[in-house]
Structure formats: structure tokens, C-alpha cells
Amino acid sequence: MEIFTELTEMGHERVLLCSNKDVGLKAIIAVHSTVCGPGLGGLRMYPFKSFDDAMRDVLRLSRGMTYKAAAAGLNLGGGKAVILGDPKKDKSEALFRAFGRFVESLGGLYITAEDVGTDMDDMETILTESRWVTGVSPSHGGSGDPSPVTAFGVLQGMKAAAKWQFGDASLAERSVAIQGLGSVGYHLASYLKKEGATVLGSDIDEERVEKARYELGVKIVPGDEILEVDCDILAPCALGASINQASIPKLRCRVVAGAANNQLDNEDQDGHALHEKGILYAPDFVINAGGLINVYNELGGSYNRERALRMTRSIYLNLMRVFEISKDEGVPTYEAADQVAEERIENIKKLGVRNWGRMIDGRNC
Ligand code: NAD
């Protein structure tokens, strides 16, 4: 019965267990909140060690999506899904079509998208069974790879952080250290180079290192040393939890602003530690919302890159508001960001009416 206590505490509206033994599907869809709109969030495929691990992940991630959408001012709630399986071995057309039928059964309460272990091809397979899917290819009216827009959003967030911390939004004279030169990290480095910044970077994948060095002139720093380099801005763009009790004492940056999800190993402890050290932290779910804003723009039925980029620019102002609350109330920025999201959800809740059809015309939800 522990799961019900957890659901009550975290505030989930609905959790669907999806099973189809004929195609080997074991999946969980978690809809955390539909107060601001349908719960949109990626589908992760991962060889979880246990059902409990998968459940913990999907509950935590779907709640995170509620906060991300709310703080970005989108008419979306929070949802997430996981397929228990190895993406290298267990993928099949039937598996994703079976999953798509479960998505369809929710009638738009949950909208799926790419995540770790799934890609655009998988989304297209789901599209054969359900229209509640984003991140499909531009040839199907979709927005394709979200990484460039996520990177563009991180760039806006960095400018806000630079304005707040250094008094000037320009990144021309700034040094930025990027941990992880993958899809987002590479595009971010490219944007920063155009802004005239000095870009340092690291990756554990030698091919990605070479690409960034050769094509963009990124100065490569070996391994985890990237966390310790003397720089203005550190941009975690690899995996989560790189900001932790071991790395914080070694940081020599004045700002942490990157794309990775769950950058703080322990939100409370590490958020306070950064605050006390005078390092400005741009909360991850606010600064990395560009990808979500991008897929949100698919929902109207006519994706427009220009409109997606224009909406993504709002990340600058969203972060400024977070920094102001943090200063006024003397709280770490992660707390201020939670406050922004929670306030919006509470206010929308007061309306008591859901009119998704008007929010997402074309999908008639
Ligand atoms: P990616 O897998 O393309 O890139 C991540 C890179 O980090 C890889 O090149 C990997 O080799 C590298 N890496 C892993 N561990 C490392 C380490 N210890 N040191 C240095 N490099 C390391 O992923 P991505 O799409 O670029 O996403 C990066 C992060 O941003 C992830 O945390 C992701 O959840 C988050 N994010 C991505 C998007 C998006 O649009 N892709 C949107 C929001 C958030």
C-alpha cells in the first residue's frame, strides 16, 4: 500500500500500468497534474533493475514536468512514461504500437515525446496508434530534434544570469565551461562561439570531443576537471547530479547554468550550498524548458520554428523573476523557482475550468 501513500504525497492524478504479454510490453504512464493542461512528458526506455525503480523514476519525472511546464507559462501539465526494457535489444514496432494504444486510451490526458532510450522513429510508430505524441519528424508536421531549441533557451538563461551576476547580459567577454558536448552541449557551444564567448568543454565520448574541438574550436578539458576550471559560467549538459557535496567546494565559477535535468544531487543541501557560496544557480527546469516549448508548438497542428524560438526567449524573463524572488525572500533560487511554478498552478486551479480545446486547437482535447 506504500505506493498509494507516495501518490498522495506527490499529488499524482493517475498512474496507468501497461502490460501486453504478446509483445513484451511492460510500461508505466504517470500523469502528475492536468491543472494547466494535458500532462506532456517524454517516454523513457531503460532496463530498470526493478519495478520499484521504474515507478520511482516515472513518479519523480512526471512531477518535474508539471513544474517545468508551469514555470515556462505553458498550458501543459506534467506526465511521463517509462518502458521497462533495453532500448538496444527490446524495441519492436509492435511494442511501440501497443504502448501507443495505452496513450490513446487516456484520451489526451497524457501526451508523449522522446526521452532517454527513445527517438523520433519510435514516436512515429506511436503516431500510428495515437495522435497524442510529439517530437515526430517535420515531414509529419512535427518539430524534429528539440536539442537546438533547448540550447537556444539555455543561452537566453545564461544571458539573464550574466545580467544578474555581472551586471551585463553580454556573453562576449565571458568564459563558459560545458560539461557534456552531446546534442544540447554542442549546439550551446556553437551559439556561445557566435556570441564571442570563450568556450571550454569536456565529454567522455572521444568522437564528440573531436567534433567540438575541430568544428567549433572548443578548448577541451579532460574529464571531471571541467567542474573545477576557473570560468564565469559552468554549464552542466551531461547527466544529472554533477553538482553535489563533492564538486561544490571545488567549483570556481560564479554561475551554474546548463541543460542537464536534476543537476543538484540533493536539491535542498546543494541548492543552499551554492547560495551560500555566492554562486548563482539557474534552476534546471526553468533554463532547459526550450525543448518542451518546442514540442508544445507542435500541438496546434502547424509547427513554426520562429514561433518556438520567440517563446523560448521568455526563459530570460522567467529566470529574472526567479532571481528577484530569491533576492527578495533570501531563499536559494531552486526554492524561488518552485514557488513560481506552485503559485501558477494554484492560481489556475482556482479557475476550476479546463478548456484545453482552446489551448491546443487542432487536437480538439
Ligand atoms: P546527449 O546524450 O546527446 O549528450 C550528453 C553528453 O554528455 C554525451 O555526449 C555524453 O557522452 C556526455 N557525458 C556523459 N557523462 C559525462 C561526464 N561525466 N563528463 C562529460 N561528458 C559526459 O544528451 P542531450 O540531449 O544533449 O541532453 C543533455 C542533458 O540535457 C541531459 O541531462 C538531458 O536530460 C537534458 N535535456 C535535454 C534536452 C534536449 O532537448 N535534448 C531538453 C531538456 C533537458
Short mmCIF file of C-alpha atoms in Angstrom, two decimals, residues 8-354:
data_model
loop_
_atom_site.label_atom_id
_atom_site.label_comp_id
_atom_site.label_asym_id
_atom_site.label_seq_id
_atom_site.Cartn_x
_atom_site.Cartn_y
_atom_site.Cartn_z
CA THR A 8 -0.98 11.06 -2.29
CA GLU A 9 2.14 12.83 -1.08
CA MET A 10 3.39 13.63 -4.57
CA GLY A 11 -0.09 14.54 -5.81
CA HIS A 12 -0.39 12.32 -8.88
CA GLU A 13 -3.75 12.28 -10.61
CA ARG A 14 -3.42 8.99 -12.43
CA VAL A 15 -0.94 6.16 -12.92
CA LEU A 16 -1.51 3.55 -15.60
CA LEU A 17 0.26 0.18 -15.64
CA CYS A 18 0.52 -1.03 -19.23
CA SER A 19 1.06 -4.69 -19.98
CA ASN A 20 0.88 -6.69 -23.19
CA LYS A 21 2.50 -10.08 -22.87
CA ASP A 22 2.24 -10.86 -26.59
CA VAL A 23 4.65 -8.07 -27.48
CA GLY A 24 6.54 -7.98 -24.16
CA LEU A 25 5.34 -4.54 -23.13
CA LYS A 26 5.75 -3.50 -19.52
CA ALA A 27 5.26 0.21 -19.11
CA ILE A 28 4.04 2.84 -16.67
CA ILE A 29 2.39 6.12 -17.59
CA ALA A 30 2.19 8.69 -14.80
CA VAL A 31 0.01 11.77 -15.10
CA HIS A 32 1.02 14.07 -12.29
CA SER A 33 -1.13 17.10 -12.99
CA THR A 34 -3.55 18.29 -15.63
CA VAL A 35 -4.40 21.56 -13.89
CA CYS A 36 -2.68 23.74 -16.51
CA GLY A 37 -3.30 21.39 -19.45
CA PRO A 38 -2.61 17.83 -20.60
CA GLY A 39 0.36 16.13 -18.98
CA LEU A 40 3.18 16.15 -21.52
CA GLY A 41 6.44 14.35 -20.90
CA GLY A 42 8.89 12.01 -22.56
CA LEU A 43 8.87 8.24 -22.85
CA ARG A 44 11.97 6.72 -21.32
CA MET A 45 13.06 3.19 -22.23
CA TYR A 46 15.53 1.75 -19.79
CA PRO A 47 16.48 -1.66 -18.36
CA PHE A 48 15.35 -0.79 -14.84
CA LYS A 49 16.64 -3.19 -12.20
CA SER A 50 13.21 -3.43 -10.60
CA PHE A 51 9.60 -2.33 -10.96
CA ASP A 52 10.09 -0.09 -7.90
CA ASP A 53 12.99 1.73 -9.60
CA ALA A 54 10.86 2.33 -12.69
CA MET A 55 7.92 3.54 -10.62
CA ARG A 56 10.12 5.88 -8.57
CA ASP A 57 11.60 7.36 -11.75
CA VAL A 58 8.29 7.90 -13.53
CA LEU A 59 6.66 9.50 -10.49
CA ARG A 60 9.57 11.87 -9.87
CA LEU A 61 9.98 12.79 -13.54
CA SER A 62 6.28 13.39 -14.17
CA ARG A 63 6.11 15.73 -11.19
CA GLY A 64 9.16 17.54 -12.55
CA MET A 65 7.33 18.05 -15.86
CA THR A 66 4.43 19.75 -14.06
CA TYR A 67 6.87 22.25 -12.56
CA LYS A 68 8.75 22.77 -15.81
CA ALA A 69 5.59 23.49 -17.83
CA ALA A 70 4.12 25.71 -15.12
CA ALA A 71 7.29 27.79 -14.72
CA ALA A 72 7.54 28.18 -18.50
CA GLY A 73 3.98 29.53 -18.58
CA LEU A 74 2.78 26.76 -20.89
CA ASN A 75 -0.76 25.39 -20.95
CA LEU A 76 0.51 21.95 -20.08
CA GLY A 77 0.50 19.74 -17.06
CA GLY A 78 3.05 17.08 -16.20
CA GLY A 79 3.33 13.49 -17.28
CA LYS A 80 5.97 10.91 -18.06
CA ALA A 81 6.16 7.30 -19.16
CA VAL A 82 8.68 4.50 -18.88
CA ILE A 83 9.04 1.25 -20.77
CA LEU A 84 10.90 -1.40 -18.79
CA GLY A 85 13.32 -2.80 -21.34
CA ASP A 86 16.64 -2.46 -23.06
CA PRO A 87 16.43 0.01 -25.96
CA LYS A 88 19.31 -1.80 -27.71
CA LYS A 89 17.57 -5.20 -27.68
CA ASP A 90 13.87 -4.94 -26.91
CA LYS A 91 12.49 -2.42 -29.39
CA SER A 92 9.90 -3.50 -31.95
CA GLU A 93 7.12 -1.94 -33.96
CA ALA A 94 4.51 -3.94 -32.05
CA LEU A 95 5.92 -2.81 -28.69
CA PHE A 96 5.57 0.89 -29.50
CA ARG A 97 2.19 0.42 -31.17
CA ALA A 98 0.93 -1.40 -28.08
CA PHE A 99 2.26 1.47 -25.96
CA GLY A 100 0.56 3.94 -28.33
CA ARG A 101 -2.80 2.28 -27.71
CA PHE A 102 -2.42 2.85 -23.97
CA VAL A 103 -1.56 6.51 -24.65
CA GLU A 104 -4.66 6.80 -26.85
CA SER A 105 -6.80 5.22 -24.13
CA LEU A 106 -6.10 8.23 -21.93
CA GLY A 107 -7.80 10.49 -24.47
CA GLY A 108 -5.20 13.26 -24.35
CA LEU A 109 -4.60 13.35 -20.57
CA TYR A 110 -1.05 12.29 -21.41
CA ILE A 111 0.98 13.37 -24.43
CA THR A 112 4.19 11.52 -25.08
CA ALA A 113 7.56 12.60 -26.51
CA GLU A 114 11.15 11.37 -26.93
CA ASP A 115 13.37 10.80 -23.94
CA VAL A 116 16.37 8.68 -22.96
CA GLY A 117 16.25 5.42 -24.93
CA THR A 118 13.59 6.52 -27.44
CA ASP A 119 13.84 8.51 -30.65
CA MET A 120 11.87 10.15 -33.43
CA ASP A 121 11.30 6.80 -35.20
CA ASP A 122 9.66 5.41 -32.05
CA MET A 123 7.41 8.49 -31.86
CA GLU A 124 6.37 7.93 -35.46
CA THR A 125 5.44 4.33 -34.64
CA ILE A 126 3.34 5.55 -31.71
CA LEU A 127 1.69 8.03 -34.09
CA THR A 128 0.13 5.12 -35.99
CA GLU A 129 -1.94 4.35 -32.88
CA SER A 130 -2.33 7.68 -31.13
CA ARG A 131 -2.33 11.34 -32.06
CA TRP A 132 -1.13 12.23 -28.54
CA VAL A 133 2.52 12.22 -29.48
CA THR A 134 5.04 14.99 -30.14
CA GLY A 135 8.60 15.05 -31.41
CA VAL A 136 7.64 13.46 -34.71
CA SER A 137 9.50 14.33 -37.88
CA PRO A 138 8.93 17.63 -39.70
CA SER A 139 7.53 15.58 -42.60
CA HIS A 140 4.60 14.70 -40.29
CA GLY A 141 4.16 18.28 -39.13
CA GLY A 142 6.44 17.71 -36.16
CA SER A 143 9.32 19.71 -34.75
CA GLY A 144 12.08 17.08 -35.02
CA ASP A 145 15.15 17.24 -32.79
CA PRO A 146 14.50 19.57 -29.82
CA SER A 147 18.18 19.99 -28.84
CA PRO A 148 18.91 23.17 -30.83
CA VAL A 149 15.92 24.90 -29.23
CA THR A 150 16.88 23.66 -25.78
CA ALA A 151 20.38 25.08 -26.36
CA PHE A 152 18.89 28.37 -27.54
CA GLY A 153 16.84 28.52 -24.33
CA VAL A 154 19.92 27.82 -22.19
CA LEU A 155 21.67 30.67 -24.00
CA GLN A 156 18.82 33.05 -23.03
CA GLY A 157 19.05 31.81 -19.44
CA MET A 158 22.81 32.37 -19.38
CA LYS A 159 22.28 35.94 -20.54
CA ALA A 160 19.81 36.52 -17.71
CA ALA A 161 22.24 35.00 -15.21
CA ALA A 162 25.11 37.11 -16.58
CA LYS A 163 22.98 40.26 -16.30
CA TRP A 164 22.10 39.41 -12.71
CA GLN A 165 25.54 38.31 -11.57
CA PHE A 166 27.89 40.51 -13.63
CA GLY A 167 25.60 43.46 -14.49
CA ASP A 168 25.82 42.81 -18.25
CA ALA A 169 23.86 40.28 -20.30
CA SER A 170 26.54 40.11 -22.97
CA LEU A 171 28.46 36.85 -23.08
CA ALA A 172 31.17 38.25 -25.35
CA GLU A 173 33.81 38.53 -22.64
CA ARG A 174 32.66 35.52 -20.65
CA SER A 175 34.24 32.12 -20.26
CA VAL A 176 31.83 29.18 -20.25
CA ALA A 177 32.71 25.59 -19.33
CA ILE A 178 30.35 22.98 -20.78
CA GLN A 179 30.20 19.51 -19.25
CA GLY A 180 28.88 17.23 -22.00
CA LEU A 181 29.24 18.09 -25.68
CA GLY A 182 26.30 15.98 -26.84
CA SER A 183 23.20 17.17 -28.68
CA VAL A 184 22.49 20.21 -26.48
CA GLY A 185 26.08 20.89 -25.39
CA TYR A 186 27.32 21.04 -28.98
CA HIS A 187 24.61 23.47 -30.10
CA LEU A 188 25.16 25.56 -26.99
CA ALA A 189 28.89 25.77 -27.73
CA SER A 190 28.07 26.86 -31.25
CA TYR A 191 25.74 29.65 -30.03
CA LEU A 192 28.30 30.78 -27.45
CA LYS A 193 31.06 30.95 -30.04
CA LYS A 194 28.85 33.23 -32.15
CA GLU A 195 28.34 35.44 -29.08
CA GLY A 196 32.12 35.74 -28.77
CA ALA A 197 32.48 33.76 -25.53
CA THR A 198 35.49 31.63 -24.63
CA VAL A 199 34.18 28.06 -24.61
CA LEU A 200 35.75 25.18 -22.70
CA GLY A 201 34.26 21.72 -22.81
CA SER A 202 34.56 18.09 -21.84
CA ASP A 203 32.96 14.82 -22.82
CA ILE A 204 33.64 11.17 -22.09
CA ASP A 205 32.94 10.37 -25.75
CA GLU A 206 36.09 10.96 -27.79
CA GLU A 207 34.15 11.46 -31.04
CA ARG A 208 32.11 14.27 -29.54
CA VAL A 209 35.24 15.86 -28.11
CA GLU A 210 36.91 15.86 -31.51
CA LYS A 211 33.82 17.22 -33.27
CA ALA A 212 33.55 20.17 -30.85
CA ARG A 213 37.28 20.85 -30.99
CA TYR A 214 37.56 20.58 -34.75
CA GLU A 215 34.29 22.23 -35.85
CA LEU A 216 33.86 24.87 -33.15
CA GLY A 217 37.29 25.40 -31.64
CA VAL A 218 36.15 24.41 -28.13
CA LYS A 219 39.09 24.19 -25.69
CA ILE A 220 38.95 20.67 -24.33
CA VAL A 221 39.39 19.98 -20.62
CA PRO A 222 39.94 16.38 -19.54
CA GLY A 223 37.18 14.53 -17.65
CA ASP A 224 35.73 15.91 -14.45
CA GLU A 225 38.32 18.71 -14.34
CA ILE A 226 35.67 20.73 -16.18
CA LEU A 227 33.90 21.19 -12.85
CA GLU A 228 36.98 22.77 -11.33
CA VAL A 229 38.11 25.14 -14.09
CA ASP A 230 38.26 28.83 -13.45
CA CYS A 231 35.38 30.24 -15.52
CA ASP A 232 32.45 32.64 -15.33
CA ILE A 233 29.72 30.12 -16.11
CA LEU A 234 29.59 26.36 -15.67
CA ALA A 235 27.03 24.63 -17.93
CA PRO A 236 26.20 21.05 -16.89
CA CYS A 237 24.90 19.45 -20.10
CA ALA A 238 25.63 15.78 -19.41
CA LEU A 239 23.84 13.70 -16.78
CA GLY A 240 22.20 14.80 -13.54
CA ALA A 241 23.70 15.21 -10.06
CA SER A 242 27.03 16.72 -11.16
CA ILE A 243 26.52 19.49 -8.59
CA ASN A 244 26.97 17.72 -5.29
CA GLN A 245 28.75 17.89 -1.95
CA ALA A 246 31.99 16.68 -3.55
CA SER A 247 32.01 19.09 -6.50
CA ILE A 248 30.63 22.27 -4.86
CA PRO A 249 33.75 23.04 -2.76
CA LYS A 250 35.87 22.79 -5.94
CA LEU A 251 33.72 24.99 -8.19
CA ARG A 252 35.47 28.13 -9.44
CA CYS A 253 32.58 29.60 -11.43
CA ARG A 254 30.18 32.40 -10.47
CA VAL A 255 27.15 30.95 -12.28
CA VAL A 256 25.79 27.42 -12.87
CA ALA A 257 23.52 27.44 -15.92
CA GLY A 258 23.12 24.35 -18.09
CA ALA A 259 20.70 21.97 -19.76
CA ALA A 260 21.01 18.79 -17.69
CA ASN A 261 17.99 17.64 -15.73
CA ASN A 262 18.33 17.24 -11.96
CA GLN A 263 21.70 18.98 -11.79
CA LEU A 264 21.63 19.16 -7.99
CA ASP A 265 22.31 15.80 -6.38
CA ASN A 266 20.37 16.88 -3.29
CA GLU A 267 18.21 19.88 -4.12
CA ASP A 268 17.93 21.22 -0.61
CA GLN A 269 21.50 20.69 0.55
CA ASP A 270 23.23 21.62 -2.71
CA GLY A 271 20.88 24.50 -3.53
CA HIS A 272 21.67 26.09 -0.17
CA ALA A 273 25.40 25.38 -0.52
CA LEU A 274 25.55 27.20 -3.88
CA HIS A 275 23.51 30.09 -2.47
CA GLU A 276 25.85 30.46 0.50
CA LYS A 277 28.90 30.30 -1.76
CA GLY A 278 27.50 33.19 -3.84
CA ILE A 279 27.22 31.05 -6.97
CA LEU A 280 24.09 31.92 -8.93
CA TYR A 281 22.24 28.75 -9.89
CA ALA A 282 19.79 28.92 -12.82
CA PRO A 283 17.28 26.20 -11.82
CA ASP A 284 17.46 23.40 -14.39
CA PHE A 285 13.77 23.04 -15.08
CA VAL A 286 13.45 26.76 -15.85
CA ILE A 287 16.52 27.14 -18.06
CA ASN A 288 16.13 23.88 -20.01
CA ALA A 289 12.46 24.36 -20.96
CA GLY A 290 13.28 25.15 -24.61
CA GLY A 291 12.75 21.54 -25.70
CA LEU A 292 9.35 21.45 -24.04
CA ILE A 293 8.39 24.82 -25.52
CA ASN A 294 9.41 23.42 -28.90
CA VAL A 295 7.18 20.34 -28.76
CA TYR A 296 4.35 22.40 -27.27
CA ASN A 297 4.38 24.32 -30.53
CA GLU A 298 3.57 21.11 -32.40
CA LEU A 299 0.25 20.79 -30.64
CA GLY A 300 -1.53 23.47 -32.64
CA GLY A 301 -1.01 21.30 -35.72
CA SER A 302 1.24 23.71 -37.60
CA TYR A 303 4.70 23.80 -36.08
CA ASN A 304 6.56 27.02 -36.66
CA ARG A 305 10.23 27.24 -35.64
CA GLU A 306 10.18 31.03 -35.49
CA ARG A 307 7.29 30.98 -33.00
CA ALA A 308 9.02 28.30 -30.92
CA LEU A 309 12.20 30.37 -30.71
CA ARG A 310 10.24 33.51 -29.84
CA MET A 311 8.51 31.71 -26.97
CA THR A 312 11.84 30.25 -25.85
CA ARG A 313 13.25 33.76 -25.43
CA SER A 314 10.86 34.13 -22.47
CA ILE A 315 13.28 31.96 -20.46
CA TYR A 316 15.31 35.15 -19.94
CA LEU A 317 12.43 36.87 -18.13
CA ASN A 318 11.31 33.71 -16.33
CA LEU A 319 14.76 33.40 -14.78
CA MET A 320 14.94 37.09 -13.90
CA ARG A 321 11.75 36.65 -11.94
CA VAL A 322 13.24 33.65 -10.12
CA PHE A 323 16.38 35.63 -9.25
CA GLU A 324 14.29 38.54 -7.96
CA ILE A 325 12.20 36.31 -5.68
CA SER A 326 15.37 34.63 -4.46
CA LYS A 327 16.85 38.03 -3.55
CA ASP A 328 13.66 39.50 -2.04
CA GLU A 329 12.93 36.47 0.10
CA GLY A 330 16.51 35.44 0.82
CA VAL A 331 15.93 31.90 -0.47
CA PRO A 332 18.02 29.80 -2.87
CA THR A 333 16.99 30.08 -6.50
CA TYR A 334 15.71 26.49 -6.68
CA GLU A 335 13.21 27.34 -3.96
CA ALA A 336 12.18 30.52 -5.76
CA ALA A 337 11.62 28.52 -8.97
CA ASP A 338 9.40 26.00 -7.17
CA GLN A 339 7.45 28.92 -5.77
CA VAL A 340 6.85 30.41 -9.24
CA ALA A 341 5.56 27.08 -10.53
CA GLU A 342 3.39 26.33 -7.50
CA GLU A 343 1.85 29.80 -7.50
CA ARG A 344 0.81 29.48 -11.13
CA ILE A 345 -0.71 26.03 -10.59
CA GLU A 346 -2.64 27.25 -7.54
CA ASN A 347 -3.97 30.24 -9.45
CA ILE A 348 -5.10 28.17 -12.43
CA LYS A 349 -6.69 25.68 -10.05
CA LYS A 350 -8.91 28.46 -8.74
CA LEU A 351 -10.42 28.84 -12.21
CA GLY A 352 -11.79 25.35 -11.88
CA VAL A 353 -12.37 25.09 -15.64
CA ARG A 354 -10.35 23.14 -18.13
#
